[in-house]
mmCIF file of C-alpha atoms in Angstrom:
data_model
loop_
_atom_site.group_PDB
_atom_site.id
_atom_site.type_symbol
_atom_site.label_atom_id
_atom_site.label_comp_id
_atom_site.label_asym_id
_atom_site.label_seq_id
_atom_site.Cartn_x
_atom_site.Cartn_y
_atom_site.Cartn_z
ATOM 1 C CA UNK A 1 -1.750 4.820 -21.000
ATOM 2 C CA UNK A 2 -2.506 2.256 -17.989
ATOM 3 C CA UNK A 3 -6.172 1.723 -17.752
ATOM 4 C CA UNK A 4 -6.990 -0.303 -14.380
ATOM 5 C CA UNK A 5 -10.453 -2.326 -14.134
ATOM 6 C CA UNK A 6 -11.854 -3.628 -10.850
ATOM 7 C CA UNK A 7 -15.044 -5.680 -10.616
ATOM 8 C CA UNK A 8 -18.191 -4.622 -8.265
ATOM 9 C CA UNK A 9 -16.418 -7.109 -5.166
ATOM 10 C CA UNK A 10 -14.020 -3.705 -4.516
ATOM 11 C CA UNK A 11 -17.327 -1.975 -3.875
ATOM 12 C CA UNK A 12 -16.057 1.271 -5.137
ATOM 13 C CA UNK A 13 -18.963 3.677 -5.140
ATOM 14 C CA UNK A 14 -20.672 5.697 -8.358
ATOM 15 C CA UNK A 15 -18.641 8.620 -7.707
ATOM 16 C CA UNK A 16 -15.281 6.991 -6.740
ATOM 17 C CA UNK A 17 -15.296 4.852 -9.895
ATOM 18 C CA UNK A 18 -15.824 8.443 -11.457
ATOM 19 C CA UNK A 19 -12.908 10.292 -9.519
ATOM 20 C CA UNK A 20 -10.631 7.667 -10.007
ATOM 21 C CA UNK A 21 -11.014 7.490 -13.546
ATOM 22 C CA UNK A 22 -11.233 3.422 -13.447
ATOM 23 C CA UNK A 23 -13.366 0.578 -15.262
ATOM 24 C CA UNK A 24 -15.997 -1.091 -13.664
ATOM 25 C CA UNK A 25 -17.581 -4.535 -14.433
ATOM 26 C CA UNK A 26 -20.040 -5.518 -12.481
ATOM 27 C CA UNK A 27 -21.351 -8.996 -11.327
ATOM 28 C CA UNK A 28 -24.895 -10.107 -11.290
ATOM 29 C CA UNK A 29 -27.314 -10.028 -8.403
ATOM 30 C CA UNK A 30 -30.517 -11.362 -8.644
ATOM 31 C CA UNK A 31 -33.852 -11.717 -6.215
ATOM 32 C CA UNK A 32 -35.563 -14.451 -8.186
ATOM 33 C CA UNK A 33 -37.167 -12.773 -11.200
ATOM 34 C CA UNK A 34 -35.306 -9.463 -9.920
ATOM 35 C CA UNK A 35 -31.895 -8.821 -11.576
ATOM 36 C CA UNK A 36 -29.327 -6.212 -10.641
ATOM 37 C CA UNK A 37 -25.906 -5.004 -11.412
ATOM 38 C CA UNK A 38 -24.008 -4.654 -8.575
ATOM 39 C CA UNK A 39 -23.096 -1.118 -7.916
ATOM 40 C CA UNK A 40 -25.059 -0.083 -10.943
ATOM 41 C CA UNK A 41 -28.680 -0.082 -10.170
ATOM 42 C CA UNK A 42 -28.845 -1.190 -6.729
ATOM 43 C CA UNK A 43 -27.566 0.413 -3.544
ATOM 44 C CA UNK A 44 -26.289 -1.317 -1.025
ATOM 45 C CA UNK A 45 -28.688 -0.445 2.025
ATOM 46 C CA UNK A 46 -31.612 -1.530 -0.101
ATOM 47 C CA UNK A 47 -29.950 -4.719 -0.974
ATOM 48 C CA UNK A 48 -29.377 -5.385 2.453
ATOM 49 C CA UNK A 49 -33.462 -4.116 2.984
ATOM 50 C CA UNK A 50 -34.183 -7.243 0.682
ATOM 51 C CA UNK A 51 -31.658 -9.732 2.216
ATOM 52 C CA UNK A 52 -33.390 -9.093 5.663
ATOM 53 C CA UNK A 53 -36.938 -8.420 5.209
ATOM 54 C CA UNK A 54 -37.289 -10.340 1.285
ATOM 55 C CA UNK A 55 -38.808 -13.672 0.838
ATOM 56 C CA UNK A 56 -36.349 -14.739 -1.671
ATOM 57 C CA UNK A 57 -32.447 -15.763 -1.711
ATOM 58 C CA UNK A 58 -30.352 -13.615 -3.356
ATOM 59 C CA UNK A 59 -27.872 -15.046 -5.741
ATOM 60 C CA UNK A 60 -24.798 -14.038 -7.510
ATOM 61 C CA UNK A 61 -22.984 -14.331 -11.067
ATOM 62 C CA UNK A 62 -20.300 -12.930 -12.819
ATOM 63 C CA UNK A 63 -20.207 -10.951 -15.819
ATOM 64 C CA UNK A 64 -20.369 -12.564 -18.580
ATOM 65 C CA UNK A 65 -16.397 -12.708 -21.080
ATOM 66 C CA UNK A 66 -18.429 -10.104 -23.505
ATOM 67 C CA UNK A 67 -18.538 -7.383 -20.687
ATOM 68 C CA UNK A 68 -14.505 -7.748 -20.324
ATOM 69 C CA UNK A 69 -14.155 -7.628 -24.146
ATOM 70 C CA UNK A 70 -15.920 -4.999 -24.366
ATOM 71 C CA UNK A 71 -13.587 -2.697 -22.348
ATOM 72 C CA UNK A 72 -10.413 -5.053 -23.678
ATOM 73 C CA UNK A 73 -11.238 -4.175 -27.570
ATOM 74 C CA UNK A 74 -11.523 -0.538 -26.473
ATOM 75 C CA UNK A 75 -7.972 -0.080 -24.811
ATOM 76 C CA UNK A 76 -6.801 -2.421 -27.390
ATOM 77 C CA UNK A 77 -8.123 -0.151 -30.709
ATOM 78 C CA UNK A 78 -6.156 2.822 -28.621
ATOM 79 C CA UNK A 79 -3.287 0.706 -28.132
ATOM 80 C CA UNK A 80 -3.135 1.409 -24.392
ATOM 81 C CA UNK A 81 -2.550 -1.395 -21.282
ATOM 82 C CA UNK A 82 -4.881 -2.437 -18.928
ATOM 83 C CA UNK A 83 -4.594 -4.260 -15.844
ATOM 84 C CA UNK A 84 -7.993 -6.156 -14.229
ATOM 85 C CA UNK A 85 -8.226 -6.699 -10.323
ATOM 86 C CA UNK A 86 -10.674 -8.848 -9.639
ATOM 87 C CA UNK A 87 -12.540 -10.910 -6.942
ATOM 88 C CA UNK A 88 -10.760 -14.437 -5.586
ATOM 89 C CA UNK A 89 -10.813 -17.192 -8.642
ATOM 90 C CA UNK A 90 -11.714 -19.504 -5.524
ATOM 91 C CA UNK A 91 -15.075 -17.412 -4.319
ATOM 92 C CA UNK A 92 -16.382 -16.009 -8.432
ATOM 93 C CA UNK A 93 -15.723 -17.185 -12.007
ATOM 94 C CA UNK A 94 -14.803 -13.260 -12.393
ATOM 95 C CA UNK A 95 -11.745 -14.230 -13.189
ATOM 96 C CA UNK A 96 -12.258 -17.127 -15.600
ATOM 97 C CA UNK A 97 -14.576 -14.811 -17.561
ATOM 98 C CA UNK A 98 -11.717 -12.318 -17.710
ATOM 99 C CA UNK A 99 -9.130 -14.727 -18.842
ATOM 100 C CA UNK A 100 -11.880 -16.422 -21.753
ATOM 101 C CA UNK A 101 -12.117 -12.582 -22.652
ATOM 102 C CA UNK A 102 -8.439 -11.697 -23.341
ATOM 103 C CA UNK A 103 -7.984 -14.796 -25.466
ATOM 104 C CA UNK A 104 -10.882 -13.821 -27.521
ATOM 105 C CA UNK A 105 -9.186 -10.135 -27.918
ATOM 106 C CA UNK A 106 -5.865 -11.547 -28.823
ATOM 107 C CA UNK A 107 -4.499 -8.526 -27.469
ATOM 108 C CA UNK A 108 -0.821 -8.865 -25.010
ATOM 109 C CA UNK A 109 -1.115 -5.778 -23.265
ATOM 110 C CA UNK A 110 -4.038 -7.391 -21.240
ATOM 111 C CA UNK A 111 -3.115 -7.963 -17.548
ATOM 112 C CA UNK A 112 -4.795 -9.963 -15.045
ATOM 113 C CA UNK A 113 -4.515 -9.963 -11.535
ATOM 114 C CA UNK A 114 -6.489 -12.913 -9.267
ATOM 115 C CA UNK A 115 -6.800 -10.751 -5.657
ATOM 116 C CA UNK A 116 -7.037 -14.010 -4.108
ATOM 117 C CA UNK A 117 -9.083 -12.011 -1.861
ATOM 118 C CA UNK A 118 -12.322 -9.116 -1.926
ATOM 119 C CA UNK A 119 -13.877 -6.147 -1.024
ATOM 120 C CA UNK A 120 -11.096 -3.426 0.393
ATOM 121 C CA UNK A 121 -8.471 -6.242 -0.396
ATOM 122 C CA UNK A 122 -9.129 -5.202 -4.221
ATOM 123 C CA UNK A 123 -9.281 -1.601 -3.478
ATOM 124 C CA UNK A 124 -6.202 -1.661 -1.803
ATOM 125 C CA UNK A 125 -4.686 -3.439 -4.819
ATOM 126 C CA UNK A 126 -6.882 -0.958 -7.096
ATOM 127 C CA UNK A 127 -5.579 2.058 -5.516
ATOM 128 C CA UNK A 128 -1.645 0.818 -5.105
ATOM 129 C CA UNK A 129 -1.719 0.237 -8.876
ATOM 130 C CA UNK A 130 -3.254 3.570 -9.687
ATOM 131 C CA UNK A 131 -0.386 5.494 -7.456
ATOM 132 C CA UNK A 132 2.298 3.537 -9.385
ATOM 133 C CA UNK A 133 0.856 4.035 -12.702
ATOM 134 C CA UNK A 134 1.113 7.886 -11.821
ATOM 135 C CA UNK A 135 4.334 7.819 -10.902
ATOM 136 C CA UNK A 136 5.517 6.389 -14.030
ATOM 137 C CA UNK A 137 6.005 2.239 -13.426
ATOM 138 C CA UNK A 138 5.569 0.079 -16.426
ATOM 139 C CA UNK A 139 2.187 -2.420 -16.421
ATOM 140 C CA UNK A 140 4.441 -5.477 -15.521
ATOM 141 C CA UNK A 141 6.244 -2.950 -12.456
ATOM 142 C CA UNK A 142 2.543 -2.773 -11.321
ATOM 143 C CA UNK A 143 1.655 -6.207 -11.582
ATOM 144 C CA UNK A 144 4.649 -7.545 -10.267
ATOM 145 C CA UNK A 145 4.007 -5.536 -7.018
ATOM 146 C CA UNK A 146 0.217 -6.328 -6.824
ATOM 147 C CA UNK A 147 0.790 -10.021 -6.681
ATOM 148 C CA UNK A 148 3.276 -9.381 -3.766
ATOM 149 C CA UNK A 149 1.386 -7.191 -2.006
ATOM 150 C CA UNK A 150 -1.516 -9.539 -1.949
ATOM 151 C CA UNK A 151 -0.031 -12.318 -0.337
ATOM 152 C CA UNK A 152 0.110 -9.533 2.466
ATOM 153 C CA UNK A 153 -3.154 -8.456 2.938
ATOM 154 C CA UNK A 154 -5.451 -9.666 5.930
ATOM 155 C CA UNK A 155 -9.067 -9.336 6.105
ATOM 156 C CA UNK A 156 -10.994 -11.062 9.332
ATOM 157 C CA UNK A 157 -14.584 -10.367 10.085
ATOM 158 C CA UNK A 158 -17.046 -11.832 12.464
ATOM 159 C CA UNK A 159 -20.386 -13.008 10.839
ATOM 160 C CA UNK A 160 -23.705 -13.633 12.663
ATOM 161 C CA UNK A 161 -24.424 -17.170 11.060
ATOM 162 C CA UNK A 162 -22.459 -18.906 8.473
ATOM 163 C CA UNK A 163 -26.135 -19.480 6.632
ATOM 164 C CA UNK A 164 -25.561 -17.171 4.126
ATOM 165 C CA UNK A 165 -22.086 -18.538 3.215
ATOM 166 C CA UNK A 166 -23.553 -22.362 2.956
ATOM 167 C CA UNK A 167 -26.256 -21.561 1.016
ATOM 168 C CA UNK A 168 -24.072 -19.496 -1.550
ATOM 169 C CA UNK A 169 -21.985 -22.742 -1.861
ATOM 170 C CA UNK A 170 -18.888 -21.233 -0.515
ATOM 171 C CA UNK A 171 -18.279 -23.277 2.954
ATOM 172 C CA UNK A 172 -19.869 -26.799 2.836
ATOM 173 C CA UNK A 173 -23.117 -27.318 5.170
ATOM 174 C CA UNK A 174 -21.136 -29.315 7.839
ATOM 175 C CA UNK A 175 -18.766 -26.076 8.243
ATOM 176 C CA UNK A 176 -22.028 -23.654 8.757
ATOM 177 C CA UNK A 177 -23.129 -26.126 11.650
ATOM 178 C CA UNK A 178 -20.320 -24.280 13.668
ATOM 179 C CA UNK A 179 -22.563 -21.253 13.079
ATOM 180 C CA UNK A 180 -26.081 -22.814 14.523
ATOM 181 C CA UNK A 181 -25.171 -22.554 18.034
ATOM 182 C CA UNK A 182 -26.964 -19.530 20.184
ATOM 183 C CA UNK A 183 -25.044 -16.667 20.365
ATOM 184 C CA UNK A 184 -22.277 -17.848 18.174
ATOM 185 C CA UNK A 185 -20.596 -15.655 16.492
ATOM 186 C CA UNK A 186 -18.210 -17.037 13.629
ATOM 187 C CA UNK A 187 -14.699 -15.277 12.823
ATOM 188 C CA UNK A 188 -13.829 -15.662 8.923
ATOM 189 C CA UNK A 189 -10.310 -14.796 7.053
ATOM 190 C CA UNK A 190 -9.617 -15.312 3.607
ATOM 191 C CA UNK A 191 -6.911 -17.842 3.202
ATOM 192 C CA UNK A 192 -3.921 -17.642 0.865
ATOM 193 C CA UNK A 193 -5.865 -19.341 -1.958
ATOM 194 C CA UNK A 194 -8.794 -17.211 -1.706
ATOM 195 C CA UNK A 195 -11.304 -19.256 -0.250
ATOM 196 C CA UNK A 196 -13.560 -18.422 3.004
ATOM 197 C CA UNK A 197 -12.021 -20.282 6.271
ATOM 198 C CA UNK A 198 -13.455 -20.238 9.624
ATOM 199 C CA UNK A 199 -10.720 -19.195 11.720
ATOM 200 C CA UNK A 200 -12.121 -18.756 15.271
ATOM 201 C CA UNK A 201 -15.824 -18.000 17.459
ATOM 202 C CA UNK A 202 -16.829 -15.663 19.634
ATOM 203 C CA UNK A 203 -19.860 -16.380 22.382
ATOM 204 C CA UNK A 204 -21.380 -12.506 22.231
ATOM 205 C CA UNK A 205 -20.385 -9.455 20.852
ATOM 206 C CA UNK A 206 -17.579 -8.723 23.478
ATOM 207 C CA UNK A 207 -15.875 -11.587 23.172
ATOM 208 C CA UNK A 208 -16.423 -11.743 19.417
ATOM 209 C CA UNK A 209 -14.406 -8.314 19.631
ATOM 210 C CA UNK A 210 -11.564 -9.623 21.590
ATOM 211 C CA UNK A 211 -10.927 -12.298 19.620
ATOM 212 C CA UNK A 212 -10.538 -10.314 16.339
ATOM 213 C CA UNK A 213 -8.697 -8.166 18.037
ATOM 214 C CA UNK A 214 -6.511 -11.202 19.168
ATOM 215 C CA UNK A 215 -6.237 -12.126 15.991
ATOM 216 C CA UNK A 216 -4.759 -8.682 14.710
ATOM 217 C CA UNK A 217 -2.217 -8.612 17.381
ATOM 218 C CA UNK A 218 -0.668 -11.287 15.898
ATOM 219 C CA UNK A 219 0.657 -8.958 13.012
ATOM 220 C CA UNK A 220 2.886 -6.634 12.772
ATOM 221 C CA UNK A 221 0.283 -4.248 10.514
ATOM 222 C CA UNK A 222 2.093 -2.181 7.599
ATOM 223 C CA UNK A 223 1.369 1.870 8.390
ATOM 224 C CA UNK A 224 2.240 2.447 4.385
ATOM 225 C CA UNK A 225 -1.201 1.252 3.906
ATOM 226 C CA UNK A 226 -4.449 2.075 5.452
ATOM 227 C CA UNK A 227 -6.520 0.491 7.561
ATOM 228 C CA UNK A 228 -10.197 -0.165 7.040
ATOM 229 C CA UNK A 229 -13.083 -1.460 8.964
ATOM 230 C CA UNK A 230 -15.965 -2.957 7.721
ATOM 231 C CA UNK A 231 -19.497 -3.665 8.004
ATOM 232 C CA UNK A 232 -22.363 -5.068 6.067
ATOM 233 C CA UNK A 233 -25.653 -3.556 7.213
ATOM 234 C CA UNK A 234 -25.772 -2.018 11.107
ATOM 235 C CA UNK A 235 -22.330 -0.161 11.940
ATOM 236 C CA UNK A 236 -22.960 -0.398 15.609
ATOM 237 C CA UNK A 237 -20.588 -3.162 15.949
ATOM 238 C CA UNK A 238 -17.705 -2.278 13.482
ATOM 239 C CA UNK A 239 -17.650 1.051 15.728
ATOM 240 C CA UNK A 240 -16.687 -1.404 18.613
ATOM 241 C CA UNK A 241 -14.214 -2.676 16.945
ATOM 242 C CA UNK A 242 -12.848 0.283 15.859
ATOM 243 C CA UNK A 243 -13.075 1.679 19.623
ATOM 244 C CA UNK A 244 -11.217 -1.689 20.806
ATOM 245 C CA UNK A 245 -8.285 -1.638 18.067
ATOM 246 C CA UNK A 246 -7.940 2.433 18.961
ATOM 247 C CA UNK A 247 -7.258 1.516 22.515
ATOM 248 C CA UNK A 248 -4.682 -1.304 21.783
ATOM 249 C CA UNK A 249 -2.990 1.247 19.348
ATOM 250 C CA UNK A 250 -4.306 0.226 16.027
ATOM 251 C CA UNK A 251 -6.020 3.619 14.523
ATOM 252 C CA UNK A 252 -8.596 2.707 11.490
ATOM 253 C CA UNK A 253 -8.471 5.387 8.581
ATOM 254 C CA UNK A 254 -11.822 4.540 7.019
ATOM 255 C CA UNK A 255 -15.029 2.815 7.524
ATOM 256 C CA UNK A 256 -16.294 0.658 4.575
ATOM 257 C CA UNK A 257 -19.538 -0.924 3.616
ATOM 258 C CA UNK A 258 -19.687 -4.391 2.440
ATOM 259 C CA UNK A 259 -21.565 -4.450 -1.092
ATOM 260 C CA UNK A 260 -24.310 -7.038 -2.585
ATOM 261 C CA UNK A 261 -21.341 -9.211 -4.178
ATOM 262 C CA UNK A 262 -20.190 -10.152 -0.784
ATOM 263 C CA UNK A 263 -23.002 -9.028 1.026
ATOM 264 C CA UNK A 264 -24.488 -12.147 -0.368
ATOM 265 C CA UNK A 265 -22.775 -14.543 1.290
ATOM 266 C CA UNK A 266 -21.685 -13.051 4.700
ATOM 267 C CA UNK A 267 -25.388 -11.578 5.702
ATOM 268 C CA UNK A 268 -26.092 -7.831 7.290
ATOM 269 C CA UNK A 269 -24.357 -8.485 10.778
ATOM 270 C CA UNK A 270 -20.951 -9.010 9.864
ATOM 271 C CA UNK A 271 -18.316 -6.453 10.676
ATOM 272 C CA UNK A 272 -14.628 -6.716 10.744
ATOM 273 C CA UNK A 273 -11.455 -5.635 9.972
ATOM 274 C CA UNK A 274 -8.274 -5.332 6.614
ATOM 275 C CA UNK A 275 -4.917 -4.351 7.061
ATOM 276 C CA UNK A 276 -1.617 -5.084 5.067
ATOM 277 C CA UNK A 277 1.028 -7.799 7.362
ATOM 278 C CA UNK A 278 4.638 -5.877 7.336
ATOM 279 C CA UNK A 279 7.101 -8.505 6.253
#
C-alpha cells in the first residue's frame, strides 16, 4: 500500500484529511504563550480573528523529526510506502525535519517530495499522487511525476502589505518597503526554488486585479488540472478576481482559504490565484 502524507501548508480540512484517507503533520503556531497545531485545534477564521484584532505576533514552526517517525515506523512495521508532500524547503524546515526522520527510521520505502511551493500547490501534488496510486503506479511512477508537475505549477496573489512576510523572516525588510506606500498593493509568486518573490504592484484593488490577471495571461493554463482561487480572511476580493478571470475565459473550479501556516506570513487581505502552466 501507498500511504501519502501532506503537512498543515496544503490546508486540507478535518474532514478532507478524513475522506481522503491521508496523513497529516502539522506545523506549529503559536500567539506568545498560546500554542496551536495547525489544522488541529485552531480554525482558520479564528486565527485570522487573532492576527487582526490580537496584540501579539503569531509565529510558526515545524514539526518536530519525532512527529514524521512516528507515522514512518508505522508504514514501515506494515511494510507499506509512503510518500511526504510538504511545504517549500526555502519558506519551513518541514522538510529538513522529514529528511532527519527517515534516516532515523532506516526504512527505503520512505519518499520525499520538496513542493517547492504551498497551500493548493501541495494539494494539487497531494491529490495527483492519490489518483495515480489508485490507478496502480509504483511510489517512484508517483514521485517521478510530482517533481515534474511541480515545476509547473503557478500560484500569484496580491497581499495588502508585505509586513507580515518581513517580520516572518521570509523577504528581507528593504523588500517590504515596496509594501509601505498608500494604497499599494504587492503581487507575490513563488519562484522555482520556493522562495516568496515580489513580482509586480497594483495602486487599488482594480488595478491590483488587472495585473494578476495580466500576469495569468501570460500562460497557457493546463485544463487537466483545476483551478483555484484563494483568499486569506475577507473573500470579497478573490470573488473579483474570479469575476475578472471568468470574463477573459479562465473559469475557477474552487475557492480556497489560506490556513495559519501561510496565513502567517501573507496577512488576512491577500487573495489570488493557482493554476498548472501547459508545457
Amino acid at each position: 500500500m501507498i500511504h501519502i502524507l501532506v503537512d498543515s501548508a496544503a490546508d486540507f480540512s478535518k474532514k478532507e484529511i478524513e475522506e481522503k484517507g491521508i496523513h497529516l503533520v502539522p506545523l506549529q503556531v503559536s500567539f506568545q504563550e498560546e500554542q496551536y497545531l495547525d489544522g488541529v485545534n485552531l480554525e482558520r477564521d479564528e486565527f485570522y480573528e487573532k492576527l487582526v484584532h490580537g496584540k501579539a505576533f503569531p509565529k510558526t514552526s515545524q514539526p518536530s523529526p519525532q512527529e514524521f517517525l512516528d507515522v514512518f515506523e508505522e508504514v514501515k512495521e506494515k511494510g507499506d510506502e509512503i510518500i511526504c508532500i510538504l511545504l517549500s524547503s526555502a519558506l519551513s524546515g518541514t522538510y529538513q525535519s522529514a529528511q532527519l526522520a527517515r534516516s532515523m527510521a532506516d526504512y527505503d520505502k520512505i519518499y520525499i517530495v520538496d513542493s517547492l511551493s504551498a497551500v493548493v500547490a501541495i494539494r494539487m501534488l497531494c491529490d495527483t499522487a492519490l489518483d495515480m496510486a489508485e490507478h496502480g503506479h509504483s511510489a517512484q511512477e508517483i514521485v517521478e511525476e510530482l517533481e515534474e508537475l511541480k515545476g509547473k505549477i503557478q500560484i500569484f496573489a496580491a497581499v495588502d502589505t508585505l509586513e507580515y512576510l518581513a517580520k516572518g523572516g521570509r523577504i528581507s525588510k528593504a523588500a517590504a518597503a515596496i509594501g509601505d506606500m498608500a494604497n499599494l498593493k504587492p503581487i507575490i509568486t513563488v519562484s522555482r526554488e520556493g522562495s516568496v518573490e515580489v513580482v509586480g504592484k497594483g495602486i487599488g484593488v482594480n488595478r491590483t486585479l488587472s495585473a494578476i490577471q495580466k500576469k495569468i495571461a501570460a500562460f497557457q493554463i493546463d485544463e487537466n488540472y483545476p483551478v483555484y482561487s484563494l483568499f486569506s480572511y475577507g473573500e470579497e476580493n478573490c470573488v473579483k478576481l474570479e469575476q475578472k478571470m471568468e470574463k477573459n475565459g479562465c473559469k475557477v473550479d474552487s475557492r480556497k482559504q489560506i490556513g495559519p501556516a501561510i496565513g502567517t506570513h501573507i496577512g488576512p487581505e491577500a487573495f489570488g490565484v493557482c493554476f498548472v502552466e501547459k508545457k
